PDB file of C-alpha atoms in Angstrom:
ATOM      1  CA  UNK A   1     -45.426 -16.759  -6.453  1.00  0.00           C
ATOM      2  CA  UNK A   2     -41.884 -17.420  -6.902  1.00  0.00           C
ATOM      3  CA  UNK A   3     -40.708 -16.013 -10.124  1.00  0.00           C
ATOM      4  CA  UNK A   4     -37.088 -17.556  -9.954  1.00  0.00           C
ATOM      5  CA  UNK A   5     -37.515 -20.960 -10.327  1.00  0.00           C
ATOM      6  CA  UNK A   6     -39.288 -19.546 -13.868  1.00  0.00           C
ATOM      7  CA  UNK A   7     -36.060 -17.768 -14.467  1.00  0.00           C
ATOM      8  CA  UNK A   8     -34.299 -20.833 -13.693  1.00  0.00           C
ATOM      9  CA  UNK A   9     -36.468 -22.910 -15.703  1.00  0.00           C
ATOM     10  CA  UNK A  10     -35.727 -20.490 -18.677  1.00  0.00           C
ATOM     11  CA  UNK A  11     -31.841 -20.759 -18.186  1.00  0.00           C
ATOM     12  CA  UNK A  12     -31.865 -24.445 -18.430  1.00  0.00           C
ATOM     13  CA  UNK A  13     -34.268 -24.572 -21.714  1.00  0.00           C
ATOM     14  CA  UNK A  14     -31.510 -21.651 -23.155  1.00  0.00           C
ATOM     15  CA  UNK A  15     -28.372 -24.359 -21.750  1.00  0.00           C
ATOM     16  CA  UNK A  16     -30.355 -27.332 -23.137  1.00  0.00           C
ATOM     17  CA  UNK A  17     -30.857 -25.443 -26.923  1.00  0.00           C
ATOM     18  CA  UNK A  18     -27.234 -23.941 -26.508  1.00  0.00           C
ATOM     19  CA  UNK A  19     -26.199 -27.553 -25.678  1.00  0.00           C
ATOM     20  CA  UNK A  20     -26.494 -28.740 -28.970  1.00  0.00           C
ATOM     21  CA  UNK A  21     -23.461 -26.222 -30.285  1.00  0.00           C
ATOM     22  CA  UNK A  22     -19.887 -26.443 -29.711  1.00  0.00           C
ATOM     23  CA  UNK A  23     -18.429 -25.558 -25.892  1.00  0.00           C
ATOM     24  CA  UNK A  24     -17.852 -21.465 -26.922  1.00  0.00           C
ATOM     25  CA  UNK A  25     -21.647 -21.743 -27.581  1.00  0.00           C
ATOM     26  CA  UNK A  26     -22.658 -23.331 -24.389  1.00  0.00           C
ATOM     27  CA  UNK A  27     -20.721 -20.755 -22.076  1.00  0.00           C
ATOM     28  CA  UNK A  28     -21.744 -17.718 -24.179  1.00  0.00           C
ATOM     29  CA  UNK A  29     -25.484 -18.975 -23.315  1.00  0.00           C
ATOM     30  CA  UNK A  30     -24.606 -19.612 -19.755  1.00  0.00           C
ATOM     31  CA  UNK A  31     -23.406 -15.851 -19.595  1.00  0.00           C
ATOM     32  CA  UNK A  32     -26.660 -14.732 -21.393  1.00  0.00           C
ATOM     33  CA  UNK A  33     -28.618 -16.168 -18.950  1.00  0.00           C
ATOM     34  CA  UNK A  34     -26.781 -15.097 -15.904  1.00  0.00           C
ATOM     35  CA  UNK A  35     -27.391 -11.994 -17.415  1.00  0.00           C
ATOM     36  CA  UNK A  36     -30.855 -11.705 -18.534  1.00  0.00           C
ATOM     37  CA  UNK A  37     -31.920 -12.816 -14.662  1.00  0.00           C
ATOM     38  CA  UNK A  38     -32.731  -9.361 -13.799  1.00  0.00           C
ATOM     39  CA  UNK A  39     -34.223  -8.474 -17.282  1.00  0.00           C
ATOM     40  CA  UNK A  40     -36.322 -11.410 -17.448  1.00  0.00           C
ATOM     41  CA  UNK A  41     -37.933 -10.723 -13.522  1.00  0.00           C
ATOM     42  CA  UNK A  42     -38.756  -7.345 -14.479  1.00  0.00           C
ATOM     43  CA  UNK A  43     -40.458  -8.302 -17.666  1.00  0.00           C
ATOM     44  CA  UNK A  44     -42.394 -11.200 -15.778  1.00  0.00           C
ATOM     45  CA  UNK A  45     -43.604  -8.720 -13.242  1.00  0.00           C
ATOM     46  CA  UNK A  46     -44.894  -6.794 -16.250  1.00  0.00           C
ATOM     47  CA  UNK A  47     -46.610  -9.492 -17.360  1.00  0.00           C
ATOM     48  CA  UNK A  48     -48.461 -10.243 -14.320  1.00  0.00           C
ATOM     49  CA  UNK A  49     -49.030  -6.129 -13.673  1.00  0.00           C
ATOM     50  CA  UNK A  50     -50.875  -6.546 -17.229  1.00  0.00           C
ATOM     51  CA  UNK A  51     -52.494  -9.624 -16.333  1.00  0.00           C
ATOM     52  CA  UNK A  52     -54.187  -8.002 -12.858  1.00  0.00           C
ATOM     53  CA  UNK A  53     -55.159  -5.268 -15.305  1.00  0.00           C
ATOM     54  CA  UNK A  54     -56.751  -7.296 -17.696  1.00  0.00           C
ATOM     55  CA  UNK A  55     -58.511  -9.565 -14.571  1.00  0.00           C
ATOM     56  CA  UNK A  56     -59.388  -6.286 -12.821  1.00  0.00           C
ATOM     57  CA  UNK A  57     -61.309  -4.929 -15.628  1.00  0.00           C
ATOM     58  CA  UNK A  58     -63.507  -7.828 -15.372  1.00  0.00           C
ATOM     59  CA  UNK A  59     -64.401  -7.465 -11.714  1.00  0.00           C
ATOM     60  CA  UNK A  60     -67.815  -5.692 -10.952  1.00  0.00           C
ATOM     61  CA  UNK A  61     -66.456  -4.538  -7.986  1.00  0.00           C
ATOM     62  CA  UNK A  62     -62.542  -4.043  -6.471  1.00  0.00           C
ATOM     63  CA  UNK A  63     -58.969  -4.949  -8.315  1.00  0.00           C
ATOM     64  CA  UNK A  64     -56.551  -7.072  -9.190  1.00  0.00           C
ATOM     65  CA  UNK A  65     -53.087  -5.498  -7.556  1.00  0.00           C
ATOM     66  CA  UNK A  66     -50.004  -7.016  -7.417  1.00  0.00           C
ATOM     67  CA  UNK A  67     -47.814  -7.126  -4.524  1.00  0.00           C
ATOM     68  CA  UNK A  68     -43.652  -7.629  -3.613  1.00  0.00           C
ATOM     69  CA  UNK A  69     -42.996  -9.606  -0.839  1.00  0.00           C
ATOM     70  CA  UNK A  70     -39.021  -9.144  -1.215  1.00  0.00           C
ATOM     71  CA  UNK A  71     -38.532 -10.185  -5.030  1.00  0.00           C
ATOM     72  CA  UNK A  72     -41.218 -12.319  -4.910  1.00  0.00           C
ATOM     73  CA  UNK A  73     -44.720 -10.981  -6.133  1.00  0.00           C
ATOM     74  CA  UNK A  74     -48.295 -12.029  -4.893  1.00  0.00           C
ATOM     75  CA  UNK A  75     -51.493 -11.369  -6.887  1.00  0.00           C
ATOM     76  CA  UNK A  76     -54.343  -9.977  -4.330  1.00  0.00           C
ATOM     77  CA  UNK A  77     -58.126  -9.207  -5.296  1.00  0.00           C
ATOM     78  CA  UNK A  78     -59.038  -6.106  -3.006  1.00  0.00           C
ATOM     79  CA  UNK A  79     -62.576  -5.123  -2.939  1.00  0.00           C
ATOM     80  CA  UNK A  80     -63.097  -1.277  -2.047  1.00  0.00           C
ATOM     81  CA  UNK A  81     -66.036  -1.189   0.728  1.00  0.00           C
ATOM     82  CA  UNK A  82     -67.472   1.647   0.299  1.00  0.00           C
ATOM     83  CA  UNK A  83     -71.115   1.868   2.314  1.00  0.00           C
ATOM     84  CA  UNK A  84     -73.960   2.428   0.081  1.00  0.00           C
ATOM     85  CA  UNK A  85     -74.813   5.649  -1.060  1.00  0.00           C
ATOM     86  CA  UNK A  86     -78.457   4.958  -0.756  1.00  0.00           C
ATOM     87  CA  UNK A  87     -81.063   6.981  -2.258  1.00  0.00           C
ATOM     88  CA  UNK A  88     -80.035  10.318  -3.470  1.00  0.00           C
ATOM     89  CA  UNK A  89     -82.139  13.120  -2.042  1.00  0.00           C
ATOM     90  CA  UNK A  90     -82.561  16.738  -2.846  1.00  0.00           C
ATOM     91  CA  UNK A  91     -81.695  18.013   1.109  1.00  0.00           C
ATOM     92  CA  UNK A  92     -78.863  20.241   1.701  1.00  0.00           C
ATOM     93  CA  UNK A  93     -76.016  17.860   1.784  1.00  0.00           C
ATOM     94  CA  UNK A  94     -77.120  16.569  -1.633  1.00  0.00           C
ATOM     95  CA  UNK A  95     -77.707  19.794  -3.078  1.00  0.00           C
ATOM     96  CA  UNK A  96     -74.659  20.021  -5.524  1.00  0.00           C
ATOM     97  CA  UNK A  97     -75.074  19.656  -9.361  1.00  0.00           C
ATOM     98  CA  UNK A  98     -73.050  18.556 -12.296  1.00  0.00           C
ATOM     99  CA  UNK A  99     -73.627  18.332 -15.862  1.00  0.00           C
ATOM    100  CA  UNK A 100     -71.911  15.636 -17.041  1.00  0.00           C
ATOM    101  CA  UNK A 101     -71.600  14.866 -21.168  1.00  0.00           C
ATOM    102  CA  UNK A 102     -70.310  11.301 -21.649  1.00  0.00           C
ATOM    103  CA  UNK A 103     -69.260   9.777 -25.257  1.00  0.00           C
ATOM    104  CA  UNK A 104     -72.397   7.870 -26.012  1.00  0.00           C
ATOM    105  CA  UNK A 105     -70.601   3.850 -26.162  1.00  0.00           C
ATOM    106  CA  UNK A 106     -69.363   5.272 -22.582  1.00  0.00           C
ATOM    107  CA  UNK A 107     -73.350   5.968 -21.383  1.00  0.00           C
ATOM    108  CA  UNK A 108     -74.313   2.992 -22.417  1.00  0.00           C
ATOM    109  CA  UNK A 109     -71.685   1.158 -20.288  1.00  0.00           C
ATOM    110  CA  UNK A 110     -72.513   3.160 -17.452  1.00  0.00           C
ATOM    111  CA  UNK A 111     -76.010   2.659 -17.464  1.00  0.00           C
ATOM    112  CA  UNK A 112     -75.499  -1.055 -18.304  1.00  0.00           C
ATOM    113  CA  UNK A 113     -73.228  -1.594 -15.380  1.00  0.00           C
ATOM    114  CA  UNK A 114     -76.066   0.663 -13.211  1.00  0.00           C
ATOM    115  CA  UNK A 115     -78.802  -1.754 -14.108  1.00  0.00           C
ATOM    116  CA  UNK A 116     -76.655  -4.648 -13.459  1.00  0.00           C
ATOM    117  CA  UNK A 117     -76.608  -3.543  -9.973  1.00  0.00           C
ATOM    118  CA  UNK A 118     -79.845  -2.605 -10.021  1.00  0.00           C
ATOM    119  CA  UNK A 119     -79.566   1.051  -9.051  1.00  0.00           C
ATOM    120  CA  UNK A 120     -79.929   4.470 -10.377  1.00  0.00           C
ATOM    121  CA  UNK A 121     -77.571   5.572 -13.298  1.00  0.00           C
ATOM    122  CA  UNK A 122     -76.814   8.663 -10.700  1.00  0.00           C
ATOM    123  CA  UNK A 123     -76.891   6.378  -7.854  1.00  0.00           C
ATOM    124  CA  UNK A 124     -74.379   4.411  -9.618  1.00  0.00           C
ATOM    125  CA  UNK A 125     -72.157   7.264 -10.623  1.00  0.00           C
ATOM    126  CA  UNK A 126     -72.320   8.893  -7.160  1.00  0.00           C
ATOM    127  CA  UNK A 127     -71.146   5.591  -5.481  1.00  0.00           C
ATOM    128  CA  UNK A 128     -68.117   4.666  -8.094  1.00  0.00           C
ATOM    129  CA  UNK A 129     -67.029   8.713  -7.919  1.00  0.00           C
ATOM    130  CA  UNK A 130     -66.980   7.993  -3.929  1.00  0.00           C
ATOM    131  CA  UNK A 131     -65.150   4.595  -4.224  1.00  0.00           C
ATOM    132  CA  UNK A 132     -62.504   6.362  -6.387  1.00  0.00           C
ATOM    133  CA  UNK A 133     -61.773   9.492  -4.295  1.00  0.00           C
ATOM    134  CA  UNK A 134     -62.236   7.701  -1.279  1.00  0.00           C
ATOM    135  CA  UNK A 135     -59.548   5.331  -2.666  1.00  0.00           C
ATOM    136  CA  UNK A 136     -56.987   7.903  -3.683  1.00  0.00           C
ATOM    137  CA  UNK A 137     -57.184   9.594  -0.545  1.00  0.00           C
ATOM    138  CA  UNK A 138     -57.056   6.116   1.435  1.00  0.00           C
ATOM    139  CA  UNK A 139     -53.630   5.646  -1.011  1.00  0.00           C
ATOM    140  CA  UNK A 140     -51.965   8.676   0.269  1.00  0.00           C
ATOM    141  CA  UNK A 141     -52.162   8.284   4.126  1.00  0.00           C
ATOM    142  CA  UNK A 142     -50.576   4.434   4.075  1.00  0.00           C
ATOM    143  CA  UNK A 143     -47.183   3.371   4.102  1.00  0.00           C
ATOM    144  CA  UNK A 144     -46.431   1.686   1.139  1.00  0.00           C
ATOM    145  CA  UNK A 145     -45.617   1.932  -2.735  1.00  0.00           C
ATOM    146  CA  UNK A 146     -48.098   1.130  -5.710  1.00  0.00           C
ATOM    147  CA  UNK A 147     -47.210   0.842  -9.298  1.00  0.00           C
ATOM    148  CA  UNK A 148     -45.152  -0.678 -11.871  1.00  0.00           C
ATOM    149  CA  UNK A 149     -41.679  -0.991 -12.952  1.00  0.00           C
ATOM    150  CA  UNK A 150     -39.822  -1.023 -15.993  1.00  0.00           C
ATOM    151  CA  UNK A 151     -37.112  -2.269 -16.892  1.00  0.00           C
TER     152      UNK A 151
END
């Protein structure tokens, strides 16, 4: 996705508008927009960073991240793979316990997204806890930078 030729398209609506005043008002919007280039990239890649979030958080499963290639950003859907947890039994490698005291609006969305998948509430919450630490430590050990700017 090529966010300067939305810059540029920006810059020529603000010369066309500024057009319509005297020459001092033309080159005072021709300096604005020179200098709002920078200001306006960063606040378009906030846009899309809040747009993946928004997308995201409608996924069952994965993300919405957003990517530079040089200054140019790319919007990828990752899913996490994370194998099945499978039945939870009572052996010894499933032998810890947790109590765990959710609001009750948050319950219900847990066991609503459980039965969507059609397993366990524990099942459920055993396999998303896995998918997130499994994803954090996956973040640390590659080679590259996640997050947002601000301008």
């Amino acid at each position: 996705m090529q966010l300067d030729s939305h810059i540029q398209a920006i810059q020529q609506d603000l010369a066309a508008t500024a057009g319509l005043g005297d020459e001092a008002t033309a080159e005072a919007a021709r300096r604005l927009s020179e200098a709002l280039a920078s200001t306006l990239h960063l606040r378009l890649l906030d846009l899309l960073g809040e747009a993946a979030l928004e997308i995201g958080g409608q996924l069952e499963a994965g993300r919405v991240e957003v990517r530079l290639a040089g200054r140019d950003p790319e919007l990828v859907v990752v899913t996490d793979q994370v194998p099945d947890a499978g039945p939870i039994g009572f052996g010894e490698e499933h032998s810890g316990r947790i109590t765990l005291r959710l609001p009750e609006s948050l319950k219900v969305s847990v066991e609503a997204a459980a039965a969507r998948e059609g397993i366990s509430t524990n099942a459920w919450l055993v396999r998303t806890i896995a998918r997130m630490v499994d994803h954090r430590s996956s973040k640390r050990s590659r080679n590259r930078l996640q997050g947002y700017a601000q301008g």
